[in-house]
Amino acid sequence: MHPETLLVSAARPAKEVDAPVNEPVHLTSTFVGWEAGGGADRRVYGRMSNPSWDGPEELLAALEGVPDPQATPALLFSSGMAAIAAALHLVPVGSRVIAPQHAYNGLTSLLESMGDSGRLSVDQVDITDTVAVVGALEGASILWLESPTNPMLEVADLPALTGAAHAAGALVIVDNTFATPLVQRPLDLGADVVVHSVTKYLAGHSDVVMGAAVTADPELQARLHAHRTLHGAIAGPMEAFLALRGMRTLALRLERSQANAAELARRAETARREGTLPIAAVRYPGLAGHPQHALAARQMHGGFGSVLTVEVAAGSGEDGTEPAEDASAAAADAAVRALRLWVPATSLGGVESLVERRRRFAAEPRTVPAGLLRLSCGIEHVDDLWDDLEQALRAAAAGNRAHR
Ligand SMILES: Cc1ncc(COP(=O)(O)O)c(C=O)c1O
């Protein structure tokens, strides 16, 4: 079945007279049982299993291309970070991890803390430089990839890098949050484990925090499952229900939000080129001018994601010098304050469009431009989104002129 159909039809109770159409929420902490211990196939206790997890876990495994989703379902976690932490614990103490220099800053901070405590050693690489990444792999236990990266939207050559990592004996873990399995399936491209912030597109309504790990390897799946049970970062049954309900409309939401992102990127890039708005750069893998556009077109299908970035230009100084970092940050902040429709908030992947200047976080790398705005496109009408963005950028430019 096509993913669009799976999303709607999978994970429902058997079609029997008077059966509910949706799986009920199983609000229970424990399950009735008599025999000592209980077998691996028994529910036992709410930290080990819950029927409300089963549907979304099998569905997500099927979407990511796991051949037997019933035998190796995805694993829901309490957050994307919990899934990431579980995946990083697949390798022994002292292992070396190769990670992107630009990635979700929660991952970067966790790796830093695991590095400081001696749990792991970490080397950061430019994941667009395939030769450099391959060169760094010797002795590594994990190659961690995000593609596209948050927030720089860099694209990694997944088939080339997974092949090289396996040859070097490293596991490949891909954060597929930005692309979603409808656009990119890293397991098909050789990855061992995929992680998601379900919080974002999968749940899709900014009302759930949840994560997931997916693998087709039964041994890795069993170890991730044991980690979840013992560390306890489980998903609540109500959240699992909400995530599944959100996934029912993933294909439709994504169709609209990706179309919005592509159109906004096109309009912003035109305005940058023509100098009609204060824009220094537009990043979106779907733009022909994106440095990895051809690669993205090869490994992403049906779109290039729903996030783009716009770097706000502060205007050059009197003498034509480059604007200072603070001036770019101030211009970007002024644009955010002038927005009426876009919501200034962290996160992405919901039906409502969100905007954020990523460098407002101290954990964001200095190589992310200070004036960069990350735009997470929702499903509103594209003209309303553009009109709001345009007036806000004009207001920022006017404020900029008034200050000089
Ligand atoms: C790419 C990516 N991965 C993982 C996470 C972490 O997910 P969560 O916030 O659900 O813990 C985020 C959160 O923004 C993210 O953007």
Coordinates of C-alpha atoms and ligand atoms in Angstrom, one line a residue:
M1 CA 0.0 0.0 0.0
H2 CA 1.0 3.6 -0.6
P3 CA 2.1 5.5 2.6
E4 CA -0.9 7.8 2.2
T5 CA -3.2 4.9 2.5
L6 CA -1.2 3.2 5.2
L7 CA -1.3 6.3 7.3
V8 CA -5.1 6.3 7.2
S9 CA -5.9 2.6 7.3
A10 CA -3.3 1.0 9.5
A11 CA -3.4 0.7 13.3
R12 CA -7.1 0.3 13.6
P13 CA -9.1 -2.3 15.5
A14 CA -10.4 -5.4 13.6
K15 CA -13.5 -4.6 11.5
E16 CA -16.2 -6.3 13.6
V17 CA -19.8 -5.2 14.2
D18 CA -19.9 -2.4 16.8
A19 CA -16.1 -2.3 17.1
P20 CA -14.7 1.2 17.5
V21 CA -13.0 2.7 14.5
N22 CA -10.1 4.0 16.6
E23 CA -8.1 2.1 19.1
P24 CA -9.1 3.3 22.6
V25 CA -6.5 4.9 24.9
H26 CA -5.2 2.3 27.4
L27 CA -4.8 4.2 30.6
T28 CA -3.3 1.5 32.8
S29 CA 0.0 1.1 34.7
T30 CA -0.1 -2.6 34.9
F31 CA -1.6 -5.8 33.3
V32 CA -3.3 -8.8 34.9
G33 CA -1.0 -11.9 35.1
W34 CA -0.5 -15.0 37.2
E35 CA 2.6 -16.8 36.0
A36 CA 6.0 -16.0 37.5
G37 CA 7.9 -13.4 35.6
G38 CA 5.8 -13.3 32.5
G39 CA 7.2 -14.2 29.0
A40 CA 8.7 -11.7 26.6
D41 CA 5.4 -11.6 24.7
R42 CA 3.4 -10.6 27.8
R43 CA 2.5 -7.0 28.6
V44 CA 3.3 -7.2 32.4
Y45 CA 3.8 -3.6 33.3
G46 CA 3.2 -0.2 31.7
R47 CA 6.9 0.7 31.5
M48 CA 7.4 -2.4 29.3
S49 CA 4.5 -2.1 26.9
N50 CA 1.1 -0.5 26.3
P51 CA -1.4 -1.4 23.6
S52 CA -1.7 2.3 22.7
W53 CA 2.0 2.2 21.5
D54 CA 1.4 -0.8 19.2
G55 CA -0.4 1.0 16.4
P56 CA 1.8 4.0 15.9
E57 CA 4.9 1.8 16.4
E58 CA 4.0 -0.6 13.6
L59 CA 2.8 2.1 11.4
L60 CA 6.1 4.1 11.7
A61 CA 8.2 1.0 11.1
A62 CA 6.1 0.3 7.9
L63 CA 6.6 3.9 6.8
E64 CA 10.3 3.7 7.3
G65 CA 10.4 0.6 5.2
V66 CA 11.1 -2.0 7.9
P67 CA 10.3 -5.4 6.1
D68 CA 8.4 -6.9 9.1
P69 CA 7.0 -4.1 11.2
Q70 CA 5.1 -6.5 13.5
A71 CA 8.3 -8.3 14.4
T72 CA 10.5 -5.2 14.6
P73 CA 8.1 -2.2 15.3
A74 CA 9.5 1.3 15.9
L75 CA 9.9 2.2 19.6
L76 CA 8.1 5.3 20.9
F77 CA 10.0 7.4 23.5
S78 CA 9.0 10.2 25.8
S79 CA 10.8 12.7 23.5
G80 CA 13.0 12.9 20.5
M81 CA 15.9 13.5 22.9
A82 CA 15.1 10.2 24.8
A83 CA 15.2 8.3 21.5
I84 CA 18.5 10.0 20.6
A85 CA 20.0 9.2 24.1
A86 CA 18.9 5.5 23.7
A87 CA 20.5 5.3 20.2
L88 CA 23.8 6.8 21.5
H89 CA 23.8 4.1 24.3
L90 CA 24.0 1.4 21.6
V91 CA 27.8 1.6 21.7
P92 CA 30.2 0.9 24.7
V93 CA 31.8 3.6 27.0
G94 CA 34.7 5.3 25.3
S95 CA 33.4 4.9 21.7
R96 CA 34.0 7.5 19.1
V97 CA 31.1 9.3 17.4
I98 CA 31.3 11.3 14.2
A99 CA 28.5 13.9 14.3
P100 CA 27.5 16.9 12.1
Q101 CA 29.0 20.3 13.0
H102 CA 25.5 21.8 12.4
A103 CA 22.7 19.7 13.9
Y104 CA 19.8 20.1 16.4
N105 CA 21.5 21.8 19.3
G106 CA 20.1 19.4 21.8
L107 CA 22.0 16.6 20.1
T108 CA 25.2 18.7 20.1
S109 CA 24.8 19.6 23.8
L110 CA 24.1 15.9 24.8
L111 CA 27.2 14.8 22.8
E112 CA 29.2 17.5 24.6
S113 CA 28.1 16.3 28.0
M114 CA 28.7 12.7 27.1
G115 CA 32.2 13.7 25.9
D116 CA 32.9 15.7 29.1
S117 CA 31.9 12.7 31.2
G118 CA 34.1 10.3 29.2
R119 CA 31.1 8.3 28.0
L120 CA 31.9 9.0 24.3
S121 CA 34.5 10.9 22.3
V122 CA 33.0 13.1 19.6
D123 CA 34.4 14.5 16.4
Q124 CA 32.3 17.0 14.4
V125 CA 32.4 17.1 10.6
D126 CA 30.9 19.0 7.7
I127 CA 28.5 16.4 6.5
T128 CA 28.3 17.9 3.0
D129 CA 32.1 17.1 2.6
T130 CA 31.8 13.4 1.9
V131 CA 35.5 12.9 1.5
A132 CA 36.2 14.5 4.8
V133 CA 33.5 12.5 6.6
V134 CA 34.9 9.2 5.1
G135 CA 38.4 10.2 6.2
A136 CA 37.2 10.7 9.8
L137 CA 35.5 7.3 10.1
E138 CA 38.5 5.2 11.1
G139 CA 37.9 3.8 14.6
A140 CA 34.4 5.4 14.9
S141 CA 31.5 3.4 16.3
I142 CA 28.7 5.7 15.2
L143 CA 28.3 8.0 12.3
W144 CA 25.4 10.3 13.3
L145 CA 23.7 12.2 10.5
E146 CA 20.9 14.7 10.1
S147 CA 19.8 15.4 6.6
P148 CA 18.7 18.1 6.0
T149 CA 20.5 19.5 9.1
N150 CA 18.8 21.8 11.6
P151 CA 19.0 24.7 10.9
M152 CA 21.5 25.0 8.1
L153 CA 19.6 22.6 5.8
E154 CA 22.7 20.9 4.6
V155 CA 22.2 17.5 2.8
A156 CA 24.4 14.5 3.4
D157 CA 25.1 11.9 0.7
L158 CA 23.3 9.1 2.6
P159 CA 24.2 6.1 0.3
A160 CA 27.8 7.0 0.1
L161 CA 28.3 7.7 3.8
T162 CA 26.4 4.7 5.0
G163 CA 28.5 2.4 2.7
A164 CA 31.8 4.0 4.0
A165 CA 30.7 3.9 7.6
H166 CA 29.8 0.2 7.4
A167 CA 33.1 -0.5 5.8
A168 CA 34.8 1.2 8.8
G169 CA 32.6 -0.9 11.2
A170 CA 30.5 2.1 12.4
L171 CA 26.7 2.1 13.0
V172 CA 24.8 4.8 11.0
I173 CA 22.1 6.6 12.8
V174 CA 20.0 9.2 10.9
D175 CA 17.7 11.8 12.5
N176 CA 14.9 11.9 9.9
T177 CA 12.8 14.5 11.7
F178 CA 13.1 17.2 9.0
A179 CA 12.4 15.0 6.0
T180 CA 9.9 12.5 7.5
P181 CA 9.6 8.9 6.0
L182 CA 7.3 10.2 3.3
V183 CA 10.1 12.2 1.8
Q184 CA 13.2 10.2 2.7
R185 CA 13.8 6.6 4.0
P186 CA 17.3 6.4 5.4
L187 CA 17.0 2.6 6.2
D188 CA 16.5 2.0 2.4
L189 CA 19.7 4.0 1.9
G190 CA 21.7 1.9 4.3
A191 CA 21.2 3.5 7.8
D192 CA 21.0 1.1 10.8
V193 CA 18.7 3.2 13.0
V194 CA 16.4 6.2 12.3
V195 CA 15.4 8.5 15.1
H196 CA 12.5 11.0 15.1
S197 CA 11.3 13.9 17.1
V198 CA 7.6 12.7 16.8
T199 CA 6.9 16.1 18.4
K200 CA 7.3 17.7 14.9
Y201 CA 5.7 16.5 11.6
L202 CA 4.5 13.0 12.7
A203 CA 2.3 14.3 15.5
G204 CA 2.0 17.6 13.6
H205 CA -0.1 19.8 15.9
S206 CA 2.3 21.2 18.5
D207 CA 0.4 19.4 21.3
V208 CA 2.7 16.4 21.9
V209 CA 6.3 15.9 22.9
M210 CA 7.4 12.4 21.8
G211 CA 10.3 10.6 20.1
A212 CA 10.9 7.3 18.2
A213 CA 13.7 5.0 17.1
V214 CA 13.3 2.7 14.2
T215 CA 15.5 -0.2 12.9
A216 CA 15.0 -3.3 10.8
D217 CA 17.7 -5.2 12.9
P218 CA 16.0 -7.3 15.6
E219 CA 19.1 -7.3 17.7
L220 CA 19.4 -3.5 17.7
Q221 CA 15.6 -3.2 18.3
A222 CA 15.8 -5.5 21.3
R223 CA 18.7 -3.4 22.8
L224 CA 16.8 -0.1 22.2
H225 CA 13.7 -1.7 23.8
A226 CA 15.7 -2.9 26.8
H227 CA 17.2 0.6 27.2
R228 CA 13.7 2.2 27.1
T229 CA 12.3 -0.2 29.7
L230 CA 15.3 0.2 32.1
H231 CA 15.8 4.0 31.7
G232 CA 12.1 4.5 31.6
A233 CA 11.7 7.3 29.0
I234 CA 8.3 5.9 27.8
A235 CA 5.5 7.6 25.9
G236 CA 2.3 8.3 27.7
P237 CA -0.7 6.4 26.2
M238 CA -2.6 9.6 25.6
E239 CA 0.4 11.1 23.8
A240 CA 0.6 7.9 21.7
F241 CA -3.1 8.3 20.8
L242 CA -2.5 11.9 19.8
A243 CA 0.6 11.1 17.7
L244 CA -1.4 8.4 15.8
R245 CA -4.2 10.8 15.2
G246 CA -1.8 13.4 13.9
M247 CA -0.2 10.8 11.6
R248 CA -3.5 10.1 9.9
T249 CA -3.2 13.5 8.1
L250 CA 0.6 13.6 7.7
A251 CA 0.5 13.2 3.9
L252 CA -1.9 16.0 3.4
R253 CA -0.2 18.3 5.9
L254 CA 3.1 17.7 4.3
E255 CA 1.9 18.2 0.8
R256 CA 0.7 21.7 1.7
S257 CA 3.6 22.7 4.1
Q258 CA 6.2 21.6 1.6
A259 CA 4.5 23.5 -1.3
N260 CA 4.4 26.5 1.0
A261 CA 8.1 26.2 1.8
A262 CA 9.0 25.8 -1.9
E263 CA 7.0 28.8 -2.9
L264 CA 8.2 31.0 -0.1
A265 CA 11.8 30.0 -0.8
R266 CA 11.3 30.9 -4.5
R267 CA 9.8 34.3 -3.6
A268 CA 12.4 35.1 -1.0
E269 CA 15.2 34.2 -3.4
T270 CA 13.7 36.4 -6.1
A271 CA 13.5 39.3 -3.6
R272 CA 17.1 38.7 -2.5
R273 CA 18.3 38.7 -6.1
E274 CA 16.4 41.8 -7.1
G275 CA 17.3 43.6 -3.9
T276 CA 13.7 44.4 -3.0
L277 CA 13.8 43.0 0.6
P278 CA 16.7 43.0 3.1
I279 CA 17.7 39.3 2.6
A280 CA 21.3 38.2 2.6
A281 CA 20.7 34.5 1.8
V282 CA 17.9 31.9 1.4
R283 CA 18.5 28.3 2.2
Y284 CA 16.2 25.5 0.9
P285 CA 17.2 22.2 -0.6
G286 CA 14.6 22.6 -3.3
L287 CA 16.2 25.7 -4.7
A288 CA 18.3 25.1 -7.8
G289 CA 21.0 27.2 -6.2
H290 CA 21.3 25.1 -3.0
P291 CA 24.8 23.5 -3.0
Q292 CA 23.4 20.0 -2.6
H293 CA 20.2 20.4 -4.7
A294 CA 21.0 17.6 -7.1
L295 CA 21.8 15.2 -4.2
A296 CA 18.6 16.2 -2.4
A297 CA 16.6 15.5 -5.6
R298 CA 18.2 12.0 -5.8
Q299 CA 17.5 10.9 -2.2
M300 CA 14.4 12.9 -1.2
H301 CA 11.1 12.2 -2.9
G302 CA 8.0 14.3 -3.3
G303 CA 9.5 17.4 -1.8
F304 CA 12.4 19.0 0.0
G305 CA 10.9 19.5 3.4
S306 CA 8.9 22.3 5.0
V307 CA 11.7 24.3 6.6
L308 CA 13.6 27.1 4.9
T309 CA 15.9 29.7 6.3
V310 CA 16.1 33.4 5.5
E311 CA 19.2 35.4 6.6
V312 CA 18.1 38.9 7.3
A313 CA 20.5 41.6 5.9
A314 CA 21.4 44.4 8.2
G315 CA 22.5 46.8 5.5
S316 CA 26.1 47.8 5.0
G317 CA 27.8 50.5 7.0
E318 CA 28.3 54.1 5.7
D319 CA 31.6 53.1 4.2
G320 CA 30.2 49.9 2.6
T321 CA 31.7 47.6 5.2
E322 CA 30.1 44.3 6.2
P323 CA 27.4 44.7 8.9
A324 CA 28.3 43.6 12.4
E325 CA 26.9 40.3 13.7
D326 CA 24.9 42.2 16.3
A327 CA 23.3 44.3 13.5
S328 CA 22.2 41.2 11.6
A329 CA 20.8 39.7 14.8
A330 CA 19.0 43.0 15.6
A331 CA 17.5 43.2 12.1
A332 CA 16.3 39.6 12.3
D333 CA 14.8 40.2 15.8
A334 CA 13.0 43.3 14.5
A335 CA 11.6 41.3 11.6
V336 CA 10.3 38.6 14.0
R337 CA 8.7 41.2 16.3
A338 CA 6.9 42.8 13.2
L339 CA 5.3 39.4 12.2
R340 CA 1.6 39.2 12.8
L341 CA 0.7 35.7 11.5
W342 CA 3.9 33.7 11.9
V343 CA 4.3 32.5 15.5
P344 CA 7.7 33.3 17.1
A345 CA 8.4 30.0 18.8
T346 CA 10.9 27.2 18.8
S347 CA 10.0 23.8 17.3
L348 CA 8.6 23.0 13.8
G349 CA 6.4 20.6 12.0
G350 CA 3.0 21.8 13.2
V351 CA 0.1 23.0 11.2
E352 CA 0.9 26.6 12.2
S353 CA 3.9 28.4 10.8
L354 CA 6.7 29.1 13.3
V355 CA 9.7 31.4 13.1
E356 CA 12.9 31.5 15.1
R357 CA 16.2 33.2 15.1
R358 CA 18.3 30.2 16.1
R359 CA 21.3 32.1 17.4
R360 CA 19.2 33.4 20.2
F361 CA 20.3 30.1 21.9
A362 CA 23.8 30.1 23.4
A363 CA 24.1 26.4 22.4
E364 CA 23.8 27.2 18.7
P365 CA 27.2 27.1 16.9
R366 CA 28.8 30.4 15.9
T367 CA 28.9 29.3 12.3
V368 CA 25.1 29.6 12.1
P369 CA 24.7 33.2 10.9
A370 CA 23.4 35.5 13.6
G371 CA 20.7 36.9 11.4
L372 CA 19.4 33.5 10.2
L373 CA 15.6 32.9 10.7
R374 CA 14.4 29.4 10.6
L375 CA 10.9 29.3 9.0
S376 CA 8.8 26.2 9.7
C377 CA 6.0 26.4 7.2
G378 CA 2.5 25.3 8.2
I379 CA -0.6 24.8 6.1
E380 CA -1.9 28.3 5.9
H381 CA -2.5 30.0 2.6
V382 CA 0.9 30.8 1.1
D383 CA -0.1 34.4 0.1
D384 CA -0.9 35.2 3.7
L385 CA 2.4 33.8 4.9
W386 CA 4.3 35.8 2.2
D387 CA 2.5 39.0 2.8
D388 CA 3.3 38.8 6.5
L389 CA 6.9 38.0 5.9
E390 CA 7.3 40.7 3.3
Q391 CA 5.8 43.5 5.6
A392 CA 7.9 42.3 8.5
L393 CA 11.2 42.4 6.5
R394 CA 10.2 45.8 5.1
A395 CA 9.5 47.0 8.7
A396 CA 12.9 45.7 9.8
A397 CA 14.6 47.5 6.9
A398 CA 12.9 50.7 7.7
G399 CA 13.9 50.4 11.4
N400 CA 17.4 49.8 10.2
R401 CA 17.5 52.9 8.1
A402 CA 16.1 55.0 11.0
H403 CA 18.9 53.9 13.3
R404 CA 21.7 54.9 10.9
Ligands
LIG1 C1 16.1 17.4 14.2 C2 15.6 17.3 15.6 N1 15.9 16.1 16.3 C3 15.5 15.9 17.6 C4 14.9 16.9 18.3 C5 14.5 16.7 19.7 O1 13.2 16.3 19.8 P1 12.3 16.5 21.1 O2 12.2 18.0 21.3 O3 11.0 15.8 20.8 O4 13.0 15.9 22.3 C6 14.6 18.1 17.7 C7 13.9 19.2 18.4 O5 13.8 20.3 18.0 C8 15.0 18.3 16.3 O6 14.8 19.5 15.6

